[in-house]
Amino acid sequence: MTAVFSHGRLRLYLLKLLDDGPKHGYELIRLLEERFLGLYAPSAGTIYPRLQRLETEGLVTHTAAGGRKVYDITDGGRAELRQRAGELATLESDISASVEDLAALAGEIQTEVRGSVRDLKRELREAARQTRREPPPVRTAGPAVRPAAGESPLLAEFDQRLAAFTVEVGALVRAGRLTDVQLRTAIRVLDGALDGLRRLLR
DNA sequence: CCACGTGTCTTGCCCGAAAT
DNA sequence: ATTTCGGGCAAGACACGTGG
């Protein structure tokens, strides 16, 4: 997996966040998640070792408050921030760019999913029209299947389920709960399912 | 001497699981 | 919710050998 932050940049960004005010570890995780619009959130196993390291280097200090460690930047930490101000500015613009890229990718996938669902609905409507034009062949045995009058309730159910699924996927994408690999896999599975349905409807 | 390639070591990002 | 632990992985740093 490619690291979101390259060498030494996470610690720089943590110093920047702490320069805005004292924060505990979990709060820093949430702030990073917000900064990346929910598309990336470092795990606790990433943040706490970094904070410990910064503390042993004297760049941050902590005070225990209510069962949690509240970290604050030291003068040494501020000195490093000043020293690396240029690098921090580059980092900020890099983060903005990558957030835009990730958001665009999520949007594309959402559009793609919506498009596939729209195609399926159109094909289902077309299939329903065909069914109404061409009554089913007379069966020689078994009960006769009577076509539903007007809009088929089954079609409505299809419609409802597909719409619900679109909403579900959209929510997961916005919450950053789906990885790129998962989304691409989902799209492939959806394409396969659509192909299967098309064959069934022919 | 210098440029280049290669191998090894170090550093840092990152995660999941488990404990508190 | 918060912290710790153990480990994988990639990039950077460095030393060393080789050929021109």
CSV table of C-alpha atoms (C1' of nucleotides) in Angstrom, one decimal:
chain,number,residue,atom,x,y,z
A,1,MET,CA,0.0,0.0,0.0
A,2,THR,CA,1.3,3.5,-0.9
A,3,ALA,CA,1.8,5.7,2.1
A,4,VAL,CA,-0.4,8.8,2.1
A,5,PHE,CA,2.3,10.8,3.8
A,6,SER,CA,5.9,10.4,2.5
A,7,HIS,CA,8.9,10.2,4.7
A,8,GLY,CA,8.8,12.6,7.7
A,9,ARG,CA,5.7,14.4,6.5
A,10,LEU,CA,3.2,12.9,8.9
A,11,ARG,CA,5.2,14.2,11.9
A,12,LEU,CA,5.4,17.6,10.3
A,13,TYR,CA,1.6,17.7,9.8
A,14,LEU,CA,1.1,16.5,13.4
A,15,LEU,CA,3.2,19.3,14.6
A,16,LYS,CA,1.2,21.7,12.5
A,17,LEU,CA,-2.1,20.4,14.0
A,18,LEU,CA,-0.7,20.7,17.5
A,19,ASP,CA,0.5,24.2,16.8
A,20,ASP,CA,-3.2,25.1,16.4
A,21,GLY,CA,-3.8,23.9,19.9
A,22,PRO,CA,-3.3,21.0,22.3
A,23,LYS,CA,-5.1,17.8,21.2
A,24,HIS,CA,-5.3,14.2,22.2
A,25,GLY,CA,-4.5,11.3,19.9
A,26,TYR,CA,-8.0,10.4,18.9
A,27,GLU,CA,-8.8,14.0,18.1
A,28,LEU,CA,-5.8,14.2,15.8
A,29,ILE,CA,-7.0,11.1,13.9
A,30,ARG,CA,-10.5,12.7,13.5
A,31,LEU,CA,-8.9,16.0,12.3
A,32,LEU,CA,-6.9,14.1,9.7
A,33,GLU,CA,-10.0,12.2,8.6
A,34,GLU,CA,-11.8,15.5,8.2
A,35,ARG,CA,-9.0,17.1,6.3
A,36,PHE,CA,-9.2,14.2,3.8
A,37,LEU,CA,-13.0,14.4,3.6
A,38,GLY,CA,-13.3,11.0,5.2
A,39,LEU,CA,-11.4,9.4,2.4
A,40,TYR,CA,-8.3,8.6,4.6
A,41,ALA,CA,-8.0,8.3,8.3
A,42,PRO,CA,-4.7,7.1,9.9
A,43,SER,CA,-5.1,4.2,12.3
A,44,ALA,CA,-4.3,4.6,16.0
A,45,GLY,CA,-1.2,2.4,15.5
A,46,THR,CA,0.1,5.1,13.2
A,47,ILE,CA,-0.6,8.2,15.3
A,48,TYR,CA,0.5,7.1,18.8
A,49,PRO,CA,3.9,5.8,17.9
A,50,ARG,CA,4.5,9.1,16.0
A,51,LEU,CA,3.5,11.2,19.0
A,52,GLN,CA,5.7,9.1,21.3
A,53,ARG,CA,8.6,9.6,18.9
A,54,LEU,CA,8.0,13.4,18.8
A,55,GLU,CA,7.9,13.5,22.5
A,56,THR,CA,11.2,11.7,22.9
A,57,GLU,CA,12.7,14.2,20.5
A,58,GLY,CA,11.3,17.0,22.7
A,59,LEU,CA,9.1,18.4,20.0
A,60,VAL,CA,5.8,17.8,21.8
A,61,THR,CA,4.9,17.2,25.4
A,62,HIS,CA,1.8,15.7,27.0
A,63,THR,CA,-0.3,16.1,30.1
A,64,ALA,CA,-2.6,13.4,31.4
A,65,ALA,CA,-6.2,14.7,31.6
A,66,GLY,CA,-9.3,12.6,32.3
A,67,GLY,CA,-7.6,9.3,31.3
A,68,ARG,CA,-6.3,10.6,28.1
A,69,LYS,CA,-3.0,12.2,27.0
A,70,VAL,CA,-3.3,15.7,25.7
A,71,TYR,CA,-0.4,16.6,23.5
A,72,ASP,CA,1.0,20.1,23.1
A,73,ILE,CA,3.8,21.4,20.9
A,74,THR,CA,7.0,22.6,22.5
A,75,ASP,CA,9.3,25.5,21.5
A,76,GLY,CA,11.5,22.9,19.8
A,77,GLY,CA,8.5,21.7,17.8
A,78,ARG,CA,7.7,25.3,16.8
A,79,ALA,CA,11.3,25.8,15.8
A,80,GLU,CA,11.1,22.7,13.5
A,81,LEU,CA,7.8,24.1,12.0
A,82,ARG,CA,9.5,27.4,11.3
A,83,GLN,CA,12.5,25.6,9.9
A,84,ARG,CA,10.4,23.5,7.6
A,85,ALA,CA,7.8,26.1,6.7
A,86,GLY,CA,8.4,25.7,3.0
A,87,GLU,CA,8.0,22.0,3.2
A,88,LEU,CA,4.8,22.4,5.1
A,89,ALA,CA,3.4,24.7,2.5
A,90,THR,CA,4.2,22.1,-0.2
A,91,LEU,CA,2.6,19.4,2.0
A,92,GLU,CA,-0.6,21.5,2.4
A,93,SER,CA,-0.9,21.9,-1.4
A,94,ASP,CA,-0.1,18.3,-2.0
A,95,ILE,CA,-2.9,17.3,0.4
A,96,SER,CA,-5.4,19.6,-1.2
A,97,ALA,CA,-4.5,18.1,-4.6
A,98,SER,CA,-4.8,14.5,-3.5
A,99,VAL,CA,-8.1,15.2,-1.7
A,100,GLU,CA,-9.5,16.7,-5.0
A,101,ASP,CA,-8.3,13.6,-6.9
A,102,LEU,CA,-9.9,11.2,-4.4
A,103,ALA,CA,-13.1,13.2,-4.4
A,104,ALA,CA,-13.2,13.2,-8.2
A,105,LEU,CA,-12.6,9.4,-8.3
A,106,ALA,CA,-15.4,8.8,-5.8
A,107,GLY,CA,-17.7,11.0,-7.9
A,108,GLU,CA,-16.8,9.2,-11.1
A,109,ILE,CA,-17.6,5.8,-9.5
A,110,GLN,CA,-20.9,7.1,-8.2
A,111,THR,CA,-21.8,8.4,-11.6
A,112,GLU,CA,-20.8,5.1,-13.1
A,113,VAL,CA,-23.0,3.2,-10.7
A,114,ARG,CA,-25.9,5.5,-11.3
A,115,GLY,CA,-25.4,5.2,-15.0
A,116,SER,CA,-25.5,1.4,-14.8
A,117,VAL,CA,-28.6,1.5,-12.7
A,118,ARG,CA,-30.3,3.9,-15.2
A,119,ASP,CA,-29.4,1.5,-18.1
A,120,LEU,CA,-30.9,-1.4,-16.2
A,121,LYS,CA,-34.1,0.5,-15.4
A,122,ARG,CA,-34.4,1.5,-19.1
A,123,GLU,CA,-34.0,-2.1,-20.2
A,124,LEU,CA,-36.5,-3.3,-17.6
A,125,ARG,CA,-39.1,-0.8,-18.9
A,126,GLU,CA,-38.4,-1.9,-22.5
A,127,ALA,CA,-38.8,-5.5,-21.4
A,128,ALA,CA,-42.1,-4.7,-19.7
A,129,ARG,CA,-43.3,-3.0,-22.9
A,130,GLN,CA,-42.3,-6.1,-25.0
A,131,THR,CA,-44.2,-8.3,-22.5
A,132,ARG,CA,-47.3,-6.3,-22.9
A,133,ARG,CA,-47.0,-6.3,-26.8
A,134,GLU,CA,-46.3,-10.0,-26.9
A,135,PRO,CA,-48.5,-12.1,-24.6
A,136,PRO,CA,-46.8,-15.2,-23.4
A,137,PRO,CA,-47.3,-18.4,-25.5
A,138,VAL,CA,-50.2,-20.6,-24.5
A,139,ARG,CA,-49.0,-23.3,-22.1
A,140,THR,CA,-50.0,-26.8,-22.8
A,141,ALA,CA,-49.8,-27.7,-19.1
A,142,GLY,CA,-49.9,-26.0,-15.7
A,143,PRO,CA,-51.7,-22.8,-14.6
A,144,ALA,CA,-51.8,-19.9,-17.0
A,145,VAL,CA,-49.7,-16.8,-16.0
A,146,ARG,CA,-51.7,-13.7,-16.2
A,147,PRO,CA,-49.7,-10.5,-17.1
A,148,ALA,CA,-50.2,-7.7,-14.7
A,149,ALA,CA,-52.2,-4.7,-15.9
A,150,GLY,CA,-50.3,-1.5,-16.3
A,151,GLU,CA,-47.0,-1.0,-14.4
A,152,SER,CA,-45.8,-4.3,-13.0
A,153,PRO,CA,-45.5,-4.3,-9.1
A,154,LEU,CA,-42.4,-6.4,-9.6
A,155,LEU,CA,-40.9,-3.7,-11.7
A,156,ALA,CA,-41.6,-1.2,-9.0
A,157,GLU,CA,-39.9,-3.5,-6.5
A,158,PHE,CA,-36.9,-3.7,-8.8
A,159,ASP,CA,-36.9,0.0,-9.1
A,160,GLN,CA,-37.0,0.4,-5.3
A,161,ARG,CA,-34.2,-2.0,-4.6
A,162,LEU,CA,-31.9,-0.5,-7.2
A,163,ALA,CA,-32.5,3.0,-5.9
A,164,ALA,CA,-31.9,1.8,-2.3
A,165,PHE,CA,-28.6,0.2,-3.4
A,166,THR,CA,-27.5,3.4,-5.2
A,167,VAL,CA,-28.1,5.4,-2.0
A,168,GLU,CA,-26.2,2.8,0.0
A,169,VAL,CA,-23.2,2.9,-2.3
A,170,GLY,CA,-23.2,6.6,-2.3
A,171,ALA,CA,-23.2,6.8,1.5
A,172,LEU,CA,-20.4,4.3,1.7
A,173,VAL,CA,-18.3,6.3,-0.8
A,174,ARG,CA,-19.0,9.6,1.0
A,175,ALA,CA,-18.0,8.0,4.3
A,176,GLY,CA,-14.8,6.7,2.8
A,177,ARG,CA,-15.8,3.2,3.8
A,178,LEU,CA,-15.0,1.6,0.4
A,179,THR,CA,-11.5,1.2,-0.9
A,180,ASP,CA,-10.7,1.8,-4.6
A,181,VAL,CA,-10.2,-2.0,-5.0
A,182,GLN,CA,-13.6,-2.7,-3.4
A,183,LEU,CA,-15.3,-0.2,-5.6
A,184,ARG,CA,-13.8,-1.4,-8.8
A,185,THR,CA,-14.7,-5.0,-7.8
A,186,ALA,CA,-18.2,-3.9,-7.1
A,187,ILE,CA,-18.5,-2.2,-10.5
A,188,ARG,CA,-17.2,-5.4,-12.2
A,189,VAL,CA,-19.7,-7.5,-10.3
A,190,LEU,CA,-22.4,-5.1,-11.2
A,191,ASP,CA,-21.5,-5.2,-14.8
A,192,GLY,CA,-21.5,-9.0,-14.7
A,193,ALA,CA,-24.9,-9.0,-13.1
A,194,LEU,CA,-26.3,-6.5,-15.6
A,195,ASP,CA,-25.0,-8.7,-18.5
A,196,GLY,CA,-26.7,-11.7,-16.9
A,197,LEU,CA,-29.9,-9.8,-16.6
A,198,ARG,CA,-29.7,-8.6,-20.2
A,199,ARG,CA,-29.3,-12.2,-21.4
A,200,LEU,CA,-32.2,-13.2,-19.2
A,201,LEU,CA,-34.4,-10.4,-20.7
A,202,ARG,CA,-33.7,-11.2,-24.3
B,1,DC,C1',38.8,10.4,-10.3
B,2,DC,C1',34.2,10.1,-11.4
B,3,DA,C1',29.8,8.1,-12.6
B,4,DC,C1',27.0,4.3,-12.0
B,5,DG,C1',24.9,0.2,-10.3
B,6,DT,C1',24.1,-2.9,-6.4
B,7,DG,C1',23.5,-4.5,-1.8
B,8,DT,C1',22.5,-3.5,3.0
B,9,DC,C1',20.9,-0.9,6.7
B,10,DT,C1',17.9,2.6,8.7
B,11,DT,C1',13.9,5.2,9.1
B,12,DG,C1',9.3,6.1,8.9
B,13,DC,C1',4.4,5.1,7.4
B,14,DC,C1',0.9,2.1,8.1
B,15,DC,C1',-2.2,-1.6,9.7
B,16,DG,C1',-4.8,-5.0,12.6
B,17,DA,C1',-5.3,-7.0,16.9
B,18,DA,C1',-5.5,-6.9,21.7
B,19,DA,C1',-5.5,-4.6,26.1
B,20,DT,C1',-7.0,-1.0,29.1
C,1,DA,C1',-12.3,5.8,23.5
C,2,DT,C1',-7.5,5.3,23.9
C,3,DT,C1',-3.1,3.1,23.9
C,4,DT,C1',0.3,-0.5,23.0
C,5,DC,C1',2.4,-4.1,20.4
C,6,DG,C1',4.3,-6.6,16.6
C,7,DG,C1',5.3,-6.6,12.0
C,8,DG,C1',5.0,-5.6,6.7
C,9,DC,C1',6.5,-2.5,3.4
C,10,DA,C1',8.7,1.2,0.8
C,11,DA,C1',11.9,5.0,0.4
C,12,DG,C1',16.1,7.1,1.7
C,13,DA,C1',21.0,6.9,3.2
C,14,DC,C1',25.2,4.9,2.8
C,15,DA,C1',29.1,1.9,1.6
C,16,DC,C1',31.3,-0.6,-1.8
C,17,DG,C1',32.8,-2.5,-6.2
C,18,DT,C1',33.4,-1.8,-11.2
C,19,DG,C1',34.2,0.2,-15.6
C,20,DG,C1',35.6,4.2,-18.4
